[in-house]
CSV table of C-alpha atoms in Angstrom, one decimal:
chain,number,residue,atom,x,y,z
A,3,UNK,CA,0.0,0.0,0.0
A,4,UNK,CA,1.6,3.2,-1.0
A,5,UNK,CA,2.1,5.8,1.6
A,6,UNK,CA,-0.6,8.3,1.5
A,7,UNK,CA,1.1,12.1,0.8
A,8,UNK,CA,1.6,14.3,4.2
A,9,UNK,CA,0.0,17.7,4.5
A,10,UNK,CA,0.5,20.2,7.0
A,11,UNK,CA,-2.2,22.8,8.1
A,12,UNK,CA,-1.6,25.9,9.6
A,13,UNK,CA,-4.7,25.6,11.2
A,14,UNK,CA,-7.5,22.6,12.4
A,15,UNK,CA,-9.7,23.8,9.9
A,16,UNK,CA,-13.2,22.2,10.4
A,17,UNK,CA,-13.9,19.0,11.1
A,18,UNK,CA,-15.7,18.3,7.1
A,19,UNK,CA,-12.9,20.0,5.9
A,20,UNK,CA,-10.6,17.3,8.6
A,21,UNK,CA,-12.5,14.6,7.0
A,22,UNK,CA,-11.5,15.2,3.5
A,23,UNK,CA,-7.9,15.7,4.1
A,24,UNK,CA,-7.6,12.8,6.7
A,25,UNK,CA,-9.5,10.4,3.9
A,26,UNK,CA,-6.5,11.2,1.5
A,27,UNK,CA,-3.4,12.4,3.0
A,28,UNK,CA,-1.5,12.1,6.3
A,29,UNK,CA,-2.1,15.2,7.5
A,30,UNK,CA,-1.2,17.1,10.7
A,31,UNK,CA,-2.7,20.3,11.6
A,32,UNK,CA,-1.4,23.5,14.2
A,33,UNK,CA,-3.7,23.6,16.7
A,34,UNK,CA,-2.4,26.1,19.3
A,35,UNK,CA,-4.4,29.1,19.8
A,36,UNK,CA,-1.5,31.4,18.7
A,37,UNK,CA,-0.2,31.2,15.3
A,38,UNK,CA,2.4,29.3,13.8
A,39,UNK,CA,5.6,31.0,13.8
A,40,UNK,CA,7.8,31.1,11.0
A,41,UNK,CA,10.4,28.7,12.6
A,42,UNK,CA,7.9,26.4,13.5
A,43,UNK,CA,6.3,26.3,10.2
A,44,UNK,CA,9.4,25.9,8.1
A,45,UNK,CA,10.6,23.0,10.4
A,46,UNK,CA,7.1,21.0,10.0
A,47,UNK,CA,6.8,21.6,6.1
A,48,UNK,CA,10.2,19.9,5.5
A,49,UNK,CA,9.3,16.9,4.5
A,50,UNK,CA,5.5,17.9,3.2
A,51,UNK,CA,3.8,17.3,-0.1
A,52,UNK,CA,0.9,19.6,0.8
A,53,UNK,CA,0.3,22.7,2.8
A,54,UNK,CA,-3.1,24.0,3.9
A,55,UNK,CA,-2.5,28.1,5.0
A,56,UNK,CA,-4.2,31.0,5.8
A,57,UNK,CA,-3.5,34.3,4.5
A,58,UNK,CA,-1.7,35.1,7.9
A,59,UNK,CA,1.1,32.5,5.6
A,60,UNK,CA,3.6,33.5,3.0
A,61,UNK,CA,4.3,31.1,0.4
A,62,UNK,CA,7.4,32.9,-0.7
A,63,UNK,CA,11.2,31.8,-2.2
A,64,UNK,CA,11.8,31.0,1.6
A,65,UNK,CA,9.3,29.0,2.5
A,66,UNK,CA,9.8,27.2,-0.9
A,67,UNK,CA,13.3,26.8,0.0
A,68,UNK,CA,12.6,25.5,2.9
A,69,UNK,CA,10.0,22.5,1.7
A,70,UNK,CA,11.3,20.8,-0.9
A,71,UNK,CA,9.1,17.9,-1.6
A,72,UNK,CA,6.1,20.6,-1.5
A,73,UNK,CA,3.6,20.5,-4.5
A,74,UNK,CA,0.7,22.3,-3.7
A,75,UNK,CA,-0.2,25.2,-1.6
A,76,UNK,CA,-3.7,25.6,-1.1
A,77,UNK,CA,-5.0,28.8,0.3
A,78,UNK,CA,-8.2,29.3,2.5
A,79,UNK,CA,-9.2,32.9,1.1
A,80,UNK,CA,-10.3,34.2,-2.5
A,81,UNK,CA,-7.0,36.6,-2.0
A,82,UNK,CA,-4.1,35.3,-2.1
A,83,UNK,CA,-1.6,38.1,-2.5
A,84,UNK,CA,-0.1,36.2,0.4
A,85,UNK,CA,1.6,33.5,-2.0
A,86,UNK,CA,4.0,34.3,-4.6
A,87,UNK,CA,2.2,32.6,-7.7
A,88,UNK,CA,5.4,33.2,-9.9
A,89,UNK,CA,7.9,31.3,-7.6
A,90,UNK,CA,5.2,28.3,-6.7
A,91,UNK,CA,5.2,28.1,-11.1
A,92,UNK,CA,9.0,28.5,-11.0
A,93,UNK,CA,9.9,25.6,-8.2
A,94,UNK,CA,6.8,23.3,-9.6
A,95,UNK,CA,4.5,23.8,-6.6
A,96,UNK,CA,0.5,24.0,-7.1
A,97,UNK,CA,-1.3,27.2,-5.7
A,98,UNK,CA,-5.1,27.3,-5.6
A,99,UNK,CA,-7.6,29.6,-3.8
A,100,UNK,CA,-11.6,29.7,-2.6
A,101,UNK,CA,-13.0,31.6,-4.8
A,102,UNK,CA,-17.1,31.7,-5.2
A,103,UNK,CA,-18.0,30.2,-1.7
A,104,UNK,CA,-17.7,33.1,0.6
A,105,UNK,CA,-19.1,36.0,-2.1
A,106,UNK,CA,-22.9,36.5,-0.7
A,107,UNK,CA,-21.6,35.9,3.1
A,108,UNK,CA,-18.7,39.2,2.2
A,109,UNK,CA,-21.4,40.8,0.5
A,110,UNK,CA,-23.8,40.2,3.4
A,111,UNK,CA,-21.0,41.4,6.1
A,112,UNK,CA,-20.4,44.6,3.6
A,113,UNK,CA,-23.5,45.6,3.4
A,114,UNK,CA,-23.7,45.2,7.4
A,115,UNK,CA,-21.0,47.9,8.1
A,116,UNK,CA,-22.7,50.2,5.8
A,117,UNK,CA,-25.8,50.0,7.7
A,118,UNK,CA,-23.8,50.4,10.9
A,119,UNK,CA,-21.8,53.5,9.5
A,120,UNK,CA,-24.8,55.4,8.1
A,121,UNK,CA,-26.8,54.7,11.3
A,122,UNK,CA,-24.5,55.0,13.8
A,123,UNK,CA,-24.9,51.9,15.4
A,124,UNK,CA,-22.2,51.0,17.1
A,125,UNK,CA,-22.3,54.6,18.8
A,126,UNK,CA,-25.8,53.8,19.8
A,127,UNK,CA,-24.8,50.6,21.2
A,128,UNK,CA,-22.0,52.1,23.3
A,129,UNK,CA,-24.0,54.8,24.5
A,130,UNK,CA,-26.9,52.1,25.7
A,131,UNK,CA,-24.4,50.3,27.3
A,132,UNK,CA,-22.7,53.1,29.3
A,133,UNK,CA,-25.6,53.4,31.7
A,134,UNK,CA,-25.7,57.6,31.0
A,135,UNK,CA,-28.3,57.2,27.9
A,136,UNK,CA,-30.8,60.1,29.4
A,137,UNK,CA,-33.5,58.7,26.7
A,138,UNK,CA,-35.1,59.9,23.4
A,139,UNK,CA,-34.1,62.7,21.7
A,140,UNK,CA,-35.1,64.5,18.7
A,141,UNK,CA,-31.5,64.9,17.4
A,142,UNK,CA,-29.6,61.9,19.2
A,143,UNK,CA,-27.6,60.4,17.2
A,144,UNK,CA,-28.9,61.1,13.9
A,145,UNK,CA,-26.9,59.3,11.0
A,146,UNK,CA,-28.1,59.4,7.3
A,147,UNK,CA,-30.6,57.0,5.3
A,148,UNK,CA,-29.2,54.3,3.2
A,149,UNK,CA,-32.3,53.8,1.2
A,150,UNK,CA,-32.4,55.7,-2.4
A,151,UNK,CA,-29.0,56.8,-2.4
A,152,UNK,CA,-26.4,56.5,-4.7
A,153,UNK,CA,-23.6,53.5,-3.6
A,154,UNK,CA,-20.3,53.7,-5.8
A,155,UNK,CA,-18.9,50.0,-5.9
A,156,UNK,CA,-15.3,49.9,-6.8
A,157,UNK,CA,-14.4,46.6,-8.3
A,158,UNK,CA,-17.2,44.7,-9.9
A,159,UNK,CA,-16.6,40.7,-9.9
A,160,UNK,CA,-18.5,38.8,-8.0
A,161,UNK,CA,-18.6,40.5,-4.4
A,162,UNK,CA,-19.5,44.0,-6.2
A,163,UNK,CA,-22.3,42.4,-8.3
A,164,UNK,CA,-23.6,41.0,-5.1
A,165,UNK,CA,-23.7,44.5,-3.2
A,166,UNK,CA,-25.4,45.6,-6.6
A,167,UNK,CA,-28.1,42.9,-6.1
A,168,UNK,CA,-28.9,43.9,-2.4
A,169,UNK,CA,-29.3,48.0,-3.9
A,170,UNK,CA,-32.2,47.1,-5.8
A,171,UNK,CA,-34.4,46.5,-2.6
A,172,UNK,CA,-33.1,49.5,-1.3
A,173,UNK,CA,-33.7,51.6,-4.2
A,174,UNK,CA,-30.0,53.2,-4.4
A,175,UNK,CA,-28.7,54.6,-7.7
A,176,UNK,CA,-25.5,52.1,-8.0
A,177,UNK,CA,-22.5,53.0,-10.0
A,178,UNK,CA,-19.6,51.4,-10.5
A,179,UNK,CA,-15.9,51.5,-11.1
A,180,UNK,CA,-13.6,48.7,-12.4
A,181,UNK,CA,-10.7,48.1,-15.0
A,182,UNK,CA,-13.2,46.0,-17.5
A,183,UNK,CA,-16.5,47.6,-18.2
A,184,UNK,CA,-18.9,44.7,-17.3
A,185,UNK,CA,-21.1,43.6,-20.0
A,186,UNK,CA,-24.2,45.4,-21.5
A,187,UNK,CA,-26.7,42.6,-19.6
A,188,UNK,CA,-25.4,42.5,-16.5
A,189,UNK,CA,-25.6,46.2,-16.2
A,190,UNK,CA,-29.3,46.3,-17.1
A,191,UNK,CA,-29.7,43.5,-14.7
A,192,UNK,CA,-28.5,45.4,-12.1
A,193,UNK,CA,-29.4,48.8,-12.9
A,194,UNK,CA,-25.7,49.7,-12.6
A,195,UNK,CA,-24.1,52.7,-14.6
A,196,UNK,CA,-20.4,52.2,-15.3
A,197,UNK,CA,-18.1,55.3,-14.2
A,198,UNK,CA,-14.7,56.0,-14.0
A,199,UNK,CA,-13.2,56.7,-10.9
A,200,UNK,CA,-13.5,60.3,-10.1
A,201,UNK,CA,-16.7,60.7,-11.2
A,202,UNK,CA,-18.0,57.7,-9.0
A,203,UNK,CA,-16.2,59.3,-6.0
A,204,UNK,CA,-18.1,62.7,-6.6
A,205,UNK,CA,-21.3,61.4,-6.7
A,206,UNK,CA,-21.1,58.2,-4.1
A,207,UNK,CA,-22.9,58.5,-0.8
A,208,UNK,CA,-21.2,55.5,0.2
A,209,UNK,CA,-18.4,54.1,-1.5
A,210,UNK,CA,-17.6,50.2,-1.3
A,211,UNK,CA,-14.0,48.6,-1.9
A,212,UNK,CA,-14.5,45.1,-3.8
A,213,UNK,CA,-11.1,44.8,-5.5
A,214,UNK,CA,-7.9,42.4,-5.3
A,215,UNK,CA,-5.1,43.6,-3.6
A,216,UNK,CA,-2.7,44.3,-6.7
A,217,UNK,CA,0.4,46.4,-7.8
A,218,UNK,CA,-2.2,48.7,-9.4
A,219,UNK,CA,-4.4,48.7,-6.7
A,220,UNK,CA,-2.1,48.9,-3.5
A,221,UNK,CA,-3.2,52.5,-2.0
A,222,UNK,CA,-6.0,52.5,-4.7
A,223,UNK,CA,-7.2,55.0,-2.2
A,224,UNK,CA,-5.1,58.0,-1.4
A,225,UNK,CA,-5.3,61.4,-0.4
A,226,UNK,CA,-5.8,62.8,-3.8
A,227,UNK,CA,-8.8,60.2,-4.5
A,228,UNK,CA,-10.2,60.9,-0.9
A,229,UNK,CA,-10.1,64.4,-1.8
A,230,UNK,CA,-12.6,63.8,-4.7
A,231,UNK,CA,-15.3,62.1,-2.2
A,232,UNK,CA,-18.6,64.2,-0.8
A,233,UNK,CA,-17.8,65.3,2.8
A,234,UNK,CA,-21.2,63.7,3.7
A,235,UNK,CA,-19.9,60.0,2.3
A,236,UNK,CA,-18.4,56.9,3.9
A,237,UNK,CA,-16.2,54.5,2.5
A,238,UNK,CA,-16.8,51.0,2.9
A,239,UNK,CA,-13.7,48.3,2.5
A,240,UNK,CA,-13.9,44.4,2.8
A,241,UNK,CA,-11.4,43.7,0.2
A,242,UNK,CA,-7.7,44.3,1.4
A,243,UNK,CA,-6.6,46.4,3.7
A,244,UNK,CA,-3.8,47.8,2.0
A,245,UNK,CA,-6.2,49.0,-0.6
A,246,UNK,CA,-6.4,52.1,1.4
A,247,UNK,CA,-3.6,54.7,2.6
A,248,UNK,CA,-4.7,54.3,6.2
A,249,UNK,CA,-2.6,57.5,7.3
A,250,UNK,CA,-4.3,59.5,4.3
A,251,UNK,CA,-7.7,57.8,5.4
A,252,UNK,CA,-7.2,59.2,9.0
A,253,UNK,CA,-6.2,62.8,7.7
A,254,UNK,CA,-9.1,63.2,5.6
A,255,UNK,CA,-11.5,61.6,9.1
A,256,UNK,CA,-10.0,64.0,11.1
A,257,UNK,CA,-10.5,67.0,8.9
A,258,UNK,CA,-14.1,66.2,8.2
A,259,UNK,CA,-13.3,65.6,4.3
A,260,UNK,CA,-16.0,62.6,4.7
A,261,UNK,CA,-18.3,61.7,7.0
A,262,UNK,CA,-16.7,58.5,8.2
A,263,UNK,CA,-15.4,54.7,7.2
A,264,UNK,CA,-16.3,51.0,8.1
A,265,UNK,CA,-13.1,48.6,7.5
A,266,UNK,CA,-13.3,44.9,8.0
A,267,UNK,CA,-9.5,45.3,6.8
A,268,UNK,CA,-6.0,46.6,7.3
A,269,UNK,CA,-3.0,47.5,6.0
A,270,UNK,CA,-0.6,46.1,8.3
A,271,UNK,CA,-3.0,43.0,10.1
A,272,UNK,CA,-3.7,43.3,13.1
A,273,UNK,CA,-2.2,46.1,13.6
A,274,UNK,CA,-4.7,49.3,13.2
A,275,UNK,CA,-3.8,53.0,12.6
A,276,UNK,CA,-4.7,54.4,16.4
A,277,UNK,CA,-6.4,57.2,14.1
A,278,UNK,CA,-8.7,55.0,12.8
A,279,UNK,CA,-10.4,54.7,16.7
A,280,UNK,CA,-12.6,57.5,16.2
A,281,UNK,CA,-16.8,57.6,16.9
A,282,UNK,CA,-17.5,57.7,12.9
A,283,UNK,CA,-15.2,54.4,12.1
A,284,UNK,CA,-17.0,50.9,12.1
A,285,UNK,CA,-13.8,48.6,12.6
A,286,UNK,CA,-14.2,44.7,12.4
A,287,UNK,CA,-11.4,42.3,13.0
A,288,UNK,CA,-11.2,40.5,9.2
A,289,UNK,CA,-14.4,38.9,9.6
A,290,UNK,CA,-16.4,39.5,6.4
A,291,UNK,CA,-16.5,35.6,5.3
A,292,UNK,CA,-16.8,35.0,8.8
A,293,UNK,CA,-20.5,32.4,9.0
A,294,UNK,CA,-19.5,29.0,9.8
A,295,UNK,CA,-21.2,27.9,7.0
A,296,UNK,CA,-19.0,30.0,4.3
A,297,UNK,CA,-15.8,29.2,6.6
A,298,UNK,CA,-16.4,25.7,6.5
A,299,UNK,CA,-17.0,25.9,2.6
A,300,UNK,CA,-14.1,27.3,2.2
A,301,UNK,CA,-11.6,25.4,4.4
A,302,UNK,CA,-13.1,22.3,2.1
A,303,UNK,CA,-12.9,23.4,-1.3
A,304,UNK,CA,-9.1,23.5,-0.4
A,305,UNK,CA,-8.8,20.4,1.5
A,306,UNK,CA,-10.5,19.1,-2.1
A,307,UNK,CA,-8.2,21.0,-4.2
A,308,UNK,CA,-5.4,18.8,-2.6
A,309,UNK,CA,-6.6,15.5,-2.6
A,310,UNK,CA,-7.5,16.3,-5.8
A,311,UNK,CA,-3.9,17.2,-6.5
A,312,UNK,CA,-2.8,13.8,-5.3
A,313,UNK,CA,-4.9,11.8,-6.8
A,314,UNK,CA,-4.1,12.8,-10.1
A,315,UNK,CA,-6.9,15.2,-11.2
A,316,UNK,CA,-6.8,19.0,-11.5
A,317,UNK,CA,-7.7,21.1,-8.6
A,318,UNK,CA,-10.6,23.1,-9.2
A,319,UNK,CA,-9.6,26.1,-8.2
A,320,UNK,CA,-5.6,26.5,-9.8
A,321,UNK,CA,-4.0,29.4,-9.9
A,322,UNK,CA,-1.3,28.3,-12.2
A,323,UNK,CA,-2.6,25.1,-14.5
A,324,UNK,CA,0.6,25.6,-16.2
A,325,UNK,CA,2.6,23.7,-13.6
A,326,UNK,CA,0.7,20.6,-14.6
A,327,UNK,CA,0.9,20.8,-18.2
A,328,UNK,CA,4.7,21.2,-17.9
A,329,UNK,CA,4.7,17.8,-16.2
């Protein structure tokens, strides 16, 4: 009987997802409550044929160095601007993502903290909790409507279409900005109007971040782009955190050059800019995907991806299908 292939996870995943690995491979999982450190990972991955990781891992030149019977790296997130896809091609190494599973949950959890931003919730709740709430008032914590306005979605794929879909039973005018125009039928579906950049940012009441985290993206939004926003608008991002200039973010908060942000991410995890701890900023800990159904989808569809790898199909969900072809 041939040995089955070993596979290290960074974390215990789920127990479905635990299932599917455990049916196919040898695997052994991290199960401390603090992460894996660097050392530790590179000294467990040794002798692995698999690795299971979180975006909190980066499959980089080192770790590849440092695992040299590896031959797939499967990553539980859509994102994976945590692996170097290049040098996975370069040494031979699989890399695969989630994508699909966790868009309606993100949506959901995006739509969420623009509700909370607009409304003021999580000021409301703080206040009810202190014990010095004195009762109704006619102008207590007064926040602005969502319904009927207009929401600018940056980035339309499959998270953006899905805040587009929940803006029709709101009645909000959506626009949208992204590098391919989407086509003719899914804008008519949607009611959405495509616009380029500026002009969405001058004429978003709230504006909602849906891209990947790329070269062209990193610091998407900077001062000169915040600058171009209504002061009475809120910017909305569950994409990447380094999608946004957090200290040009806080500059334009604390000079009232919008009305306030809710971030589910950050640009240097989990470390947050102490400027972004103001009243009129919803912050939430990377948690957008966050249901146990959409987490336990996802940890799945990559324990699939490699036992599909080692039984000699191709992962669904490849991020470089050249490496197989070259074999």
């Amino acid at each position: 009987m041939m040995a089955k292939p070993k596979v290290l996870a960074t974390r215990p995943l789920f127990p479905a997802a635990q299932e599917i690995l455990n049916a196919a491979c040898e695997a052994e999982y991290w199960t401390k409550p603090e992460r894996i450190s660097k050392e530790q990972l590179f000294a467990r991955i040794e002798d692995k044929e698999g690795l299971v990781c979180l975006l909190t891992e980066k499959v980089n030149l080192e770790l590849l160095a440092a695992a040299p019977k590896l031959r797939i790296a499967a990553n539980v997130a859509v994102g994976f601007d945590n692996i170097d896809v290049e040098a996975c091609t370069k040494r031979g190494v699989v890399a695969t993502n989630t994508p699909g599973v966790l868009d309606e949950t993100t949506a959901d959890f995006a739509w969420t903290l623009m509700m909370a931003v607009g409304r003021r919730l999580v000021e409301g709740d703080t206040l009810a909790r202190s014990g010095n709430w004195k009762g109704w008032d006619l102008d207590q914590l007064v926040g602005t409507d969502v319904w009927g306005k207009t929401l600018g979605i940056v980035g339309f794929g499959r998270i953006g279409r899905a805040m587009a879909r929940r803006a029709i039973g709101f009645q909000m005018k959506v626009i949208y900005a992204d590098a391919v125009r989407a086509p003719e039928a899914v804008e008519k579906e949607l009611n959405a109007e495509y616009r380029e950049m500026n002009g969405l940012l001058a004429d978003s009441d709230f504006v909602s971040v849906h891209v990947p985290l790329l070269p062209e993206t990193r610091r998407l939004f900077d001062a000169p782009r915040f600058s171009k926003m209504k002061p009475t608008a809120y910017l909305i991002n569950t994409s990447r955190g380094a999608v946004v200039d957090e200290a040009a973010l806080v500059h334009t908060l604390e000079s009232g050059k919008i009305a306030g942000a809710a971030l589910d991410v950050f640009e240097n995890e989990p470390i947050i800019h102490p400027g972004l701890r103001r009243p009129n900023v919803v912050l939430a800990p990377h948690i957008a995907s966050a249901s146990v159904e959409t987490r336990t989808k996802m940890a799945c569809m990559a324990a699939q991806n490699v036992v599909a790898m080692f039984t000699g199909q191709q992962p669904a969900n490849i991020l470089n299908p050249e490496v197989l072809k070259a074999k």
